[in-house]
């Protein structure tokens, strides 16, 4: 449908009325309910707009915007009814629209699939998914922080400044050569063998040390050989002592009461005395010199004491001889020549043992150093992998990463549709760049002429109508095109309908007279009758 007429004849009002009926959008910048009566014909108290969609009437009351009938289900219909509106959208709304009409999803599932496709680790994806709710920028910032954290961990392990090239093949170094396990086992076996030899050598040394020296053996032998003489000396000393003791006892008896003379006989009363084992009559000549007996007793006691001293000496001499004989009889077996060499052998074994122990400890220490170095190398490699993995995630979450990939999926069908339209119309191509800016013929939309902007708006609106399924395109100010360029525009619109890209195109323009557009185009002339 082509709506034509002169200036002020109501062409734009007609198009805006259709837009109001279909979407409820108030025309002419009216926003307040109280101002809606300004849209009515002077003198009218109420009004409505009625259109027919697929044979079904649709009426919307001006004062209340209440709709009677079923409105078309197209969330982007308004952009197809006012072509310049797409260029006025901000980047966020324009991006959202492009994703919607291209059927490209930017939800967590879609982003997760993209991250998998880019080789991002599953654990990192799971970490990032909750943060994607706050947007790509927040998720990228988190990935950047985690990459920084991993690089810091690498520095802590390596003690060096991080560099991706350096970290790729970094390995902890050890000054000593890595030991061979066979060498370690060889020293361990030698140590075990030498330690097993130490105990017998100590036993041999103890046996040697227990051996008596020759002079001690000679002394014991001499003592043992004198055992017979000691026994004779003891018997003699015992006899001397016994005699001396008997003499003392005899003298002591003489000093007892009655011993110096007779005593009355209990039977006859006569004086009697003891003579050995007999009781005989006492005479005056039997009287004893007491003082002399006492002197003899004192001398006898001295002799008895000396005899007892000699007796004890003889007893000790015999005991020593017997002990020497017993010691000689119980001496251990004499050490062998090898046992006699045990002290020297032990010194050699201990020296060799210390050598093997030092070598074994050195090898174990070297192995421990290599194990620690290996552990550090593995830790550093893990931190480097984490840093690289988080860096990869950060790069893919940046605007030129996955958002760009998803945007390309949204832009490709739009730009392809725009390119096809330009080819049919013979116009320069309109396009949406990766940064969501609009161009016409490769130049920024804002810098091209008014007629070029009209062409770009027309192609943008047509692409939205086709991709969003709105099936209608409405264009005002057709007269901005030069007369020579209008034919190409009409041919393009006819192509849109003929090829089924849209069902309806309504275009309005200021013309001096009713145009003759041939069959297939309904012309509505709002100007004065020709």
C-alpha positions as a printed Julia matrix, in Angstrom:
530×3 Matrix{Float64}:
   0.0     0.0     0.0
   1.27    3.42   -0.97
  -0.15    6.4     0.94
   0.45    9.62   -0.96
  -0.58   13.22   -0.71
   0.67   16.66   -0.08
   2.22   18.11    3.03
  -0.17   18.09    5.98
  -2.66   15.77    4.32
  -2.37   13.18    7.1
  -0.07   10.58    5.64
   2.07   10.23    8.75
  -1.04   10.43   10.93
  -2.51    7.49    9.06
   0.62    5.42    9.56
   0.8     6.34   13.22
  -2.86    5.43   13.63
  -2.12    1.98   12.24
   0.83    1.7    14.62
  -1.39    2.74   17.54
  -4.0     0.17   16.62
  -1.48   -2.65   16.38
   0.8    -1.81   19.32
  -0.92    0.78   21.5
   1.99    3.21   21.03
   0.66    6.78   21.21
   1.52    8.95   18.16
   3.01   12.4    17.92
   4.83   12.13   21.24
   1.64   12.08   23.31
   2.43   10.54   26.69
  -0.19   11.82   29.13
  -3.69   10.36   29.21
  -5.15   13.86   29.5
  -3.58   14.79   26.15
  -5.12   11.93   24.18
  -8.18   14.04   23.26
  -5.79   16.14   21.19
  -5.65   13.23   18.76
  -9.38   13.42   18.04
 -10.95   15.41   15.24
 -12.03   18.8    16.47
 -15.49   18.58   17.97
 -15.36   14.79   18.52
 -15.73   13.41   22.04
 -14.33    9.97   21.37
 -12.63    8.01   18.68
 -10.98    4.77   17.77
  -8.74    3.23   15.17
  -9.76    0.02   13.46
  -7.66   -2.17   11.2
  -8.09   -5.64    9.8
  -5.44   -8.31   10.38
  -5.78  -11.54    8.43
  -9.48  -10.81    7.99
 -10.06  -10.18   11.69
 -11.06   -6.67   12.8
  -8.99   -5.05   15.52
 -10.16   -1.83   17.2
  -8.35    0.32   19.76
 -10.05    3.19   21.58
  -8.05    6.42   21.6
  -8.99    7.63   25.08
  -8.21    4.4    26.9
  -6.02    2.51   24.4
  -8.31   -0.42   25.12
  -8.13   -3.11   22.44
 -10.99   -5.06   21.0
  -9.86   -8.12   19.09
  -6.65  -10.14   19.09
  -3.47   -8.13   18.65
  -0.63   -9.63   16.57
   1.82  -11.6    18.7
   5.13  -10.01   17.8
   7.3    -8.44   20.5
   9.27   -6.47   17.9
   6.36   -5.25   15.79
   6.85   -1.6    16.79
  10.34   -1.58   15.2
   8.79   -2.68   11.9
   6.16    0.07   12.04
   8.58    2.9    12.81
  11.76    2.16   10.88
  14.0     4.82   12.43
  13.42    3.42   15.91
  16.1     0.71   15.53
  18.81    3.32   15.01
  17.71    5.12   18.19
  18.12    2.07   20.44
  21.06    2.05   22.85
  23.69   -0.66   22.51
  22.24   -2.85   25.25
  18.71   -2.9    23.81
  20.03   -3.27   20.26
  22.17   -6.26   21.29
  19.23   -7.83   23.09
  17.02   -7.35   20.03
  19.58   -8.86   17.67
  19.98  -11.94   19.85
  16.22  -12.34   20.04
  15.41  -12.05   16.32
  18.33  -14.32   15.38
  17.22  -16.94   17.9
  20.6   -16.91   19.6
  20.59  -17.63   23.33
  23.15  -16.14   25.71
  22.02  -18.03   28.8
  24.2   -20.14   31.05
  23.68  -23.31   29.04
  24.63  -21.64   25.75
  27.68  -19.97   27.27
  28.68  -23.24   28.95
  28.58  -25.04   25.61
  30.69  -22.31   24.05
  33.25  -22.5    26.85
  33.47  -26.27   26.38
  33.97  -25.76   22.66
  36.8   -23.31   23.39
  38.58  -25.9    25.54
  37.86  -24.34   28.93
  38.11  -26.84   31.78
  34.9   -28.24   33.24
  35.75  -27.2    36.82
  36.38  -23.63   35.69
  33.08  -23.59   33.79
  31.25  -24.71   36.93
  33.0   -21.98   38.92
  32.06  -19.31   36.37
  28.44  -20.21   35.65
  26.98  -18.59   38.81
  29.02  -15.44   38.15
  27.69  -15.18   34.6
  24.38  -14.11   36.12
  26.09  -10.78   36.81
  27.27  -10.59   33.21
  30.29  -11.44   31.09
  32.31   -8.59   32.56
  31.9    -9.85   36.14
  32.76  -13.41   35.11
  35.81  -12.2    33.16
  36.97  -10.19   36.2
  36.69  -13.3    38.37
  38.68  -15.32   35.83
  41.31  -12.56   35.75
  41.59  -12.65   39.56
  41.94  -16.43   39.57
  44.64  -16.24   36.88
  46.51  -13.67   38.99
  46.15  -15.93   42.02
  47.55  -18.91   40.08
  50.51  -16.85   38.85
  51.21  -15.78   42.43
  51.13  -19.42   43.54
  53.59  -20.25   40.75
  55.95  -17.5    41.95
  55.7   -18.8    45.52
  56.7   -22.3    44.42
  59.41  -21.35   41.9
  60.81  -18.25   43.58
  60.91  -16.56   40.18
  58.84  -13.99   38.34
  56.09  -15.55   36.28
  56.22  -15.63   32.51
  54.02  -17.83   30.38
  56.93  -18.96   28.2
  59.24  -19.54   31.15
  56.56  -21.32   33.16
  55.72  -23.69   30.3
  58.88  -25.74   30.69
  60.05  -24.68   34.15
  61.55  -27.34   36.38
  63.18  -27.1    39.8
  66.93  -27.72   39.63
  69.08  -29.83   41.97
  72.85  -29.42   42.22
  73.5   -33.08   42.98
  72.97  -35.88   40.51
  69.89  -38.01   40.99
  71.04  -41.25   42.68
  70.56  -44.69   41.25
  68.37  -46.94   43.36
  70.81  -49.79   42.87
  73.56  -47.72   44.53
  71.28  -46.93   47.46
  70.41  -50.61   47.84
  74.08  -51.59   47.61
  75.06  -49.28   50.47
  72.06  -50.39   52.53
  73.04  -54.04   52.1
  76.65  -53.28   53.06
  75.5   -51.4    56.17
  73.29  -54.31   57.22
  76.17  -56.78   56.7
  78.68  -54.65   58.63
  76.26  -54.07   61.5
  75.72  -57.82   61.69
  79.51  -58.26   62.09
  79.82  -55.72   64.91
  78.08  -57.74   67.65
  80.27  -60.88   67.28
  83.38  -58.71   67.32
  82.24  -57.04   70.54
  81.7   -60.5    72.05
  85.18  -61.58   70.97
  86.67  -58.43   72.46
  84.84  -59.1    75.72
  86.27  -62.62   75.71
  89.77  -61.29   75.13
  89.35  -58.68   77.84
  88.17  -61.4    80.24
  91.43  -63.32   79.69
  93.86  -63.02   82.73
  97.33  -61.62   82.14
 100.32  -63.99   82.52
 101.53  -62.52   85.81
  98.05  -62.98   87.29
  97.93  -66.53   86.01
 101.38  -67.2    87.54
 100.22  -65.75   90.84
  97.09  -67.92   90.84
  99.1   -70.98   89.89
 101.56  -70.34   92.71
  98.69  -69.92   95.15
  97.05  -73.1    93.87
 100.33  -75.02   94.08
 100.72  -73.98   97.74
  97.39  -75.54   98.72
  99.07  -78.68  100.25
 101.5   -76.66  102.29
  98.67  -74.37  103.38
  96.69  -77.39  104.58
  99.73  -78.61  106.62
 100.33  -75.14  108.02
  96.67  -74.95  109.01
  96.83  -78.33  110.81
  99.96  -77.3   112.66
  98.54  -73.92  113.57
  95.36  -75.62  114.75
  97.39  -77.97  117.02
  99.43  -75.12  118.46
  96.3   -73.19  119.16
  94.55  -76.17  120.71
  97.55  -76.78  123.04
  97.71  -73.15  124.01
  94.0   -73.07  124.67
  94.23  -76.21  126.83
  97.08  -74.68  128.88
  94.99  -71.6   129.48
  92.04  -73.73  130.57
  94.19  -75.72  132.98
  95.62  -72.68  134.62
  92.18  -71.17  134.89
  91.03  -74.3   136.79
  93.87  -73.89  139.27
  92.65  -70.44  140.11
  89.15  -71.68  140.96
  88.09  -71.77  144.63
  89.65  -74.78  146.41
  92.07  -75.39  143.7
  95.04  -74.16  145.83
  94.45  -76.84  148.63
  91.99  -79.51  149.75
  88.3   -79.19  150.24
  86.09  -81.02  152.75
  84.84  -84.37  151.46
  81.07  -84.45  151.45
  81.16  -88.01  152.73
  83.8   -88.1   155.47
  84.58  -84.47  155.94
  88.34  -84.97  155.34
  90.34  -82.57  153.14
  90.61  -83.86  149.55
  91.86  -82.54  146.18
  91.45  -83.45  142.55
  94.37  -85.08  140.9
  93.58  -85.51  137.23
  90.6   -87.81  137.16
  91.0   -88.88  140.81
  90.0   -87.45  144.13
  92.92  -87.83  146.6
  93.57  -86.77  150.18
  95.08  -83.33  150.37
  98.36  -82.65  152.13
 100.03  -79.44  153.16
 102.52  -79.82  150.27
  99.59  -79.5   147.74
  99.16  -75.82  148.3
  99.46  -73.71  145.06
 101.31  -70.48  144.55
  98.38  -68.4   143.27
 100.51  -65.56  142.06
 102.66  -67.85  140.05
  99.57  -69.47  138.46
  98.24  -66.09  137.55
 101.51  -65.14  135.87
 101.56  -68.43  134.0
  97.95  -67.9   132.92
  98.76  -64.46  131.52
 101.67  -65.88  129.55
  99.49  -68.78  128.35
  96.82  -66.39  127.1
  99.42  -64.46  125.09
 100.59  -67.7   123.56
  96.98  -68.72  122.81
  96.25  -65.32  121.17
  99.34  -65.6   119.01
  98.38  -69.16  118.12
  94.87  -68.02  117.15
  96.35  -65.27  114.97
  98.53  -67.77  113.19
  95.51  -70.07  112.85
  93.5   -67.34  111.06
  96.47  -66.6   108.8
  96.73  -70.27  107.94
  93.0   -70.46  107.23
  93.17  -67.43  104.9
  96.2   -68.84  103.14
  94.31  -72.1   102.54
  91.21  -70.19  101.34
  93.34  -68.2    98.89
  94.95  -71.35   97.58
  91.56  -73.02   97.19
  90.13  -69.94   95.44
  93.1   -69.79   93.07
  92.63  -73.46   92.25
  88.92  -72.9    91.63
  89.63  -69.87   89.41
  92.13  -71.83   87.4
  89.71  -74.71   87.08
  86.92  -72.43   85.81
  88.87  -70.23   83.41
  87.04  -69.73   80.03
  88.33  -71.21   76.83
  91.32  -69.31   75.56
  90.55  -66.88   72.69
  91.43  -67.94   69.18
  93.89  -66.0    67.07
  90.97  -64.43   65.16
  89.33  -63.4    68.43
  92.57  -61.86   69.55
  92.47  -59.73   66.38
  88.88  -58.61   67.12
  89.81  -55.08   68.34
  91.65  -54.3    65.13
  88.92  -55.92   63.04
  86.25  -53.9    64.85
  88.07  -50.65   64.12
  88.23  -51.56   60.43
  84.55  -52.56   60.37
  83.47  -49.36   62.12
  85.46  -47.23   59.71
  83.97  -49.04   56.71
  80.5   -48.85   58.27
  80.82  -45.1    58.72
  81.9   -44.72   55.1
  78.87  -46.64   53.85
  76.54  -44.78   56.22
  77.84  -41.42   55.02
  77.48  -42.46   51.4
  74.0   -43.88   52.06
  72.86  -40.7    53.81
  74.23  -38.6    50.96
  72.35  -40.68   48.39
  69.13  -40.53   50.44
  69.52  -36.78   50.82
  70.09  -36.43   47.07
  67.01  -38.51   46.37
  64.98  -36.4    48.81
  66.21  -33.24   47.05
  65.15  -34.65   43.69
  61.77  -35.72   45.09
  61.22  -32.23   46.52
  62.28  -30.72   43.21
  59.9   -33.04   41.37
  57.1   -32.03   43.73
  57.89  -28.34   43.2
  57.98  -28.89   39.44
  54.59  -30.61   39.55
  53.15  -27.86   41.76
  54.5   -25.15   39.46
  53.15  -26.97   36.4
  49.73  -27.23   38.04
  49.71  -23.53   38.93
  50.84  -22.68   35.39
  48.06  -24.82   33.93
  45.59  -23.06   36.22
  46.94  -19.65   35.21
  46.72  -20.55   31.52
  43.26  -22.07   31.93
  41.91  -19.03   33.77
  43.59  -16.74   31.25
  41.85  -18.68   28.47
  38.56  -18.28   30.31
  39.18  -14.55   30.77
  39.97  -14.12   27.07
  36.86  -16.02   26.04
  34.65  -14.03   28.39
  36.02  -10.72   27.1
  33.89   -8.85   24.55
  35.95  -10.21   21.66
  35.55  -13.79   22.96
  32.38  -15.78   23.5
  30.17  -12.66   23.54
  31.59  -11.87   20.11
  30.95  -15.43   18.93
  27.37  -15.32   20.16
  26.95  -11.85   18.73
  28.3   -13.04   15.4
  25.63  -15.73   15.41
  23.09  -13.01   15.98
  24.64  -10.6    13.47
  25.3   -13.05   10.67
  21.65  -13.67    9.72
  20.81   -9.98   10.18
  23.72   -8.78    8.04
  23.05  -11.5     5.48
  19.46  -10.31    5.2
  20.64   -6.7     4.95
  23.17   -7.61    2.24
  20.5    -9.44    0.26
  18.18   -6.43    0.52
  20.92   -4.07   -0.66
  21.66   -6.34   -3.58
  18.02   -6.42   -4.68
  17.49   -2.68   -4.19
  20.8    -1.72   -5.74
  21.73    0.22   -2.63
  24.86    0.26   -0.58
  24.68   -2.36    2.17
  23.56   -1.49    5.66
  25.2    -3.5     8.45
  25.56   -3.93   12.2
  29.2    -4.18   13.3
  30.61   -6.33   16.1
  30.5    -3.34   18.45
  26.76   -2.91   17.66
  27.25    0.29   15.69
  25.29    0.82   12.48
  26.85    1.52    9.1
  25.67    2.24    5.6
  28.06    1.61    2.76
  30.81    1.07    5.32
  30.36    4.53    6.86
  28.88    5.27   10.3
  25.12    5.64   10.17
  25.22    9.05   11.83
  27.52   10.46    9.13
  25.59    9.51    6.0
  22.97   11.65    4.3
  19.3    11.72    5.24
  18.27    9.68    2.21
  20.96    7.11    3.0
  19.76    6.9     6.58
  16.22    6.33    5.2
  17.51    3.44    3.07
  19.38    1.98    6.06
  16.3     2.34    8.31
  14.14    0.66    5.66
  16.5    -2.29    5.35
  16.9    -2.61    9.15
  13.13   -2.62    9.63
  12.62   -5.1     6.78
  15.23   -7.46    8.24
  13.56   -7.28   11.66
  10.14   -7.89   10.12
  11.42  -10.95    8.27
  13.52  -12.48   11.04
  11.09  -11.7    13.87
   8.1   -12.93   11.87
   6.27   -9.61   12.11
   5.32   -9.9     8.41
   4.63   -6.17    8.05
   6.78   -3.18    7.14
   5.72    0.44    7.39
   7.85    3.29    5.97
   7.19    7.02    6.11
   8.88    9.94    4.34
   9.36    8.04    1.07
   9.74   11.42   -0.6
  13.21   11.83    0.96
  14.44    9.77   -1.97
  15.11   11.46   -5.25
  12.6    10.68   -8.02
  15.19    8.59   -9.83
  15.84    6.46   -6.72
  12.2     5.81   -5.87
  11.73    3.14   -8.51
  14.47    0.98   -7.0
  12.87    1.33   -3.59
   9.43    0.31   -4.89
  10.91   -2.63   -6.78
  12.64   -3.78   -3.6
   9.4    -3.53   -1.58
   7.56   -5.45   -4.29
  10.3    -8.12   -4.07
   9.83   -8.38   -0.3
   6.16   -9.21   -0.71
   6.54  -11.35   -3.81
   9.25  -13.51   -2.22
   7.3   -13.88    1.01
   9.74  -11.99    3.22
   6.8    -9.91    4.48
   3.07   -9.93    3.79
   2.38   -6.21    3.86
   4.33   -3.05    3.1
   2.8     0.33    3.85
   4.77    3.3     2.59
   3.91    6.98    2.71
   5.37    9.92    0.88
   4.65   13.45   -0.24
   3.83   13.6    -3.94
   2.35   16.27   -6.17
  -0.16   13.89   -7.7
  -1.56   10.42   -7.32
   1.06    7.96   -8.57
   0.31    5.18  -11.0
   2.12    2.16   -9.56
   0.36   -0.53  -11.55
  -1.33   -3.67  -10.32
  -0.44   -5.17   -6.97
   0.03   -1.84   -5.21
  -2.89   -0.16   -3.47
  -2.53    3.59   -3.68
  -4.25    5.74   -1.08
  -4.39    9.38   -2.2
  -4.97   11.82    0.63
  -4.41   14.94   -1.4
  -6.9    17.06   -3.29
  -8.8    15.26   -6.02
  -6.83   15.25   -9.2
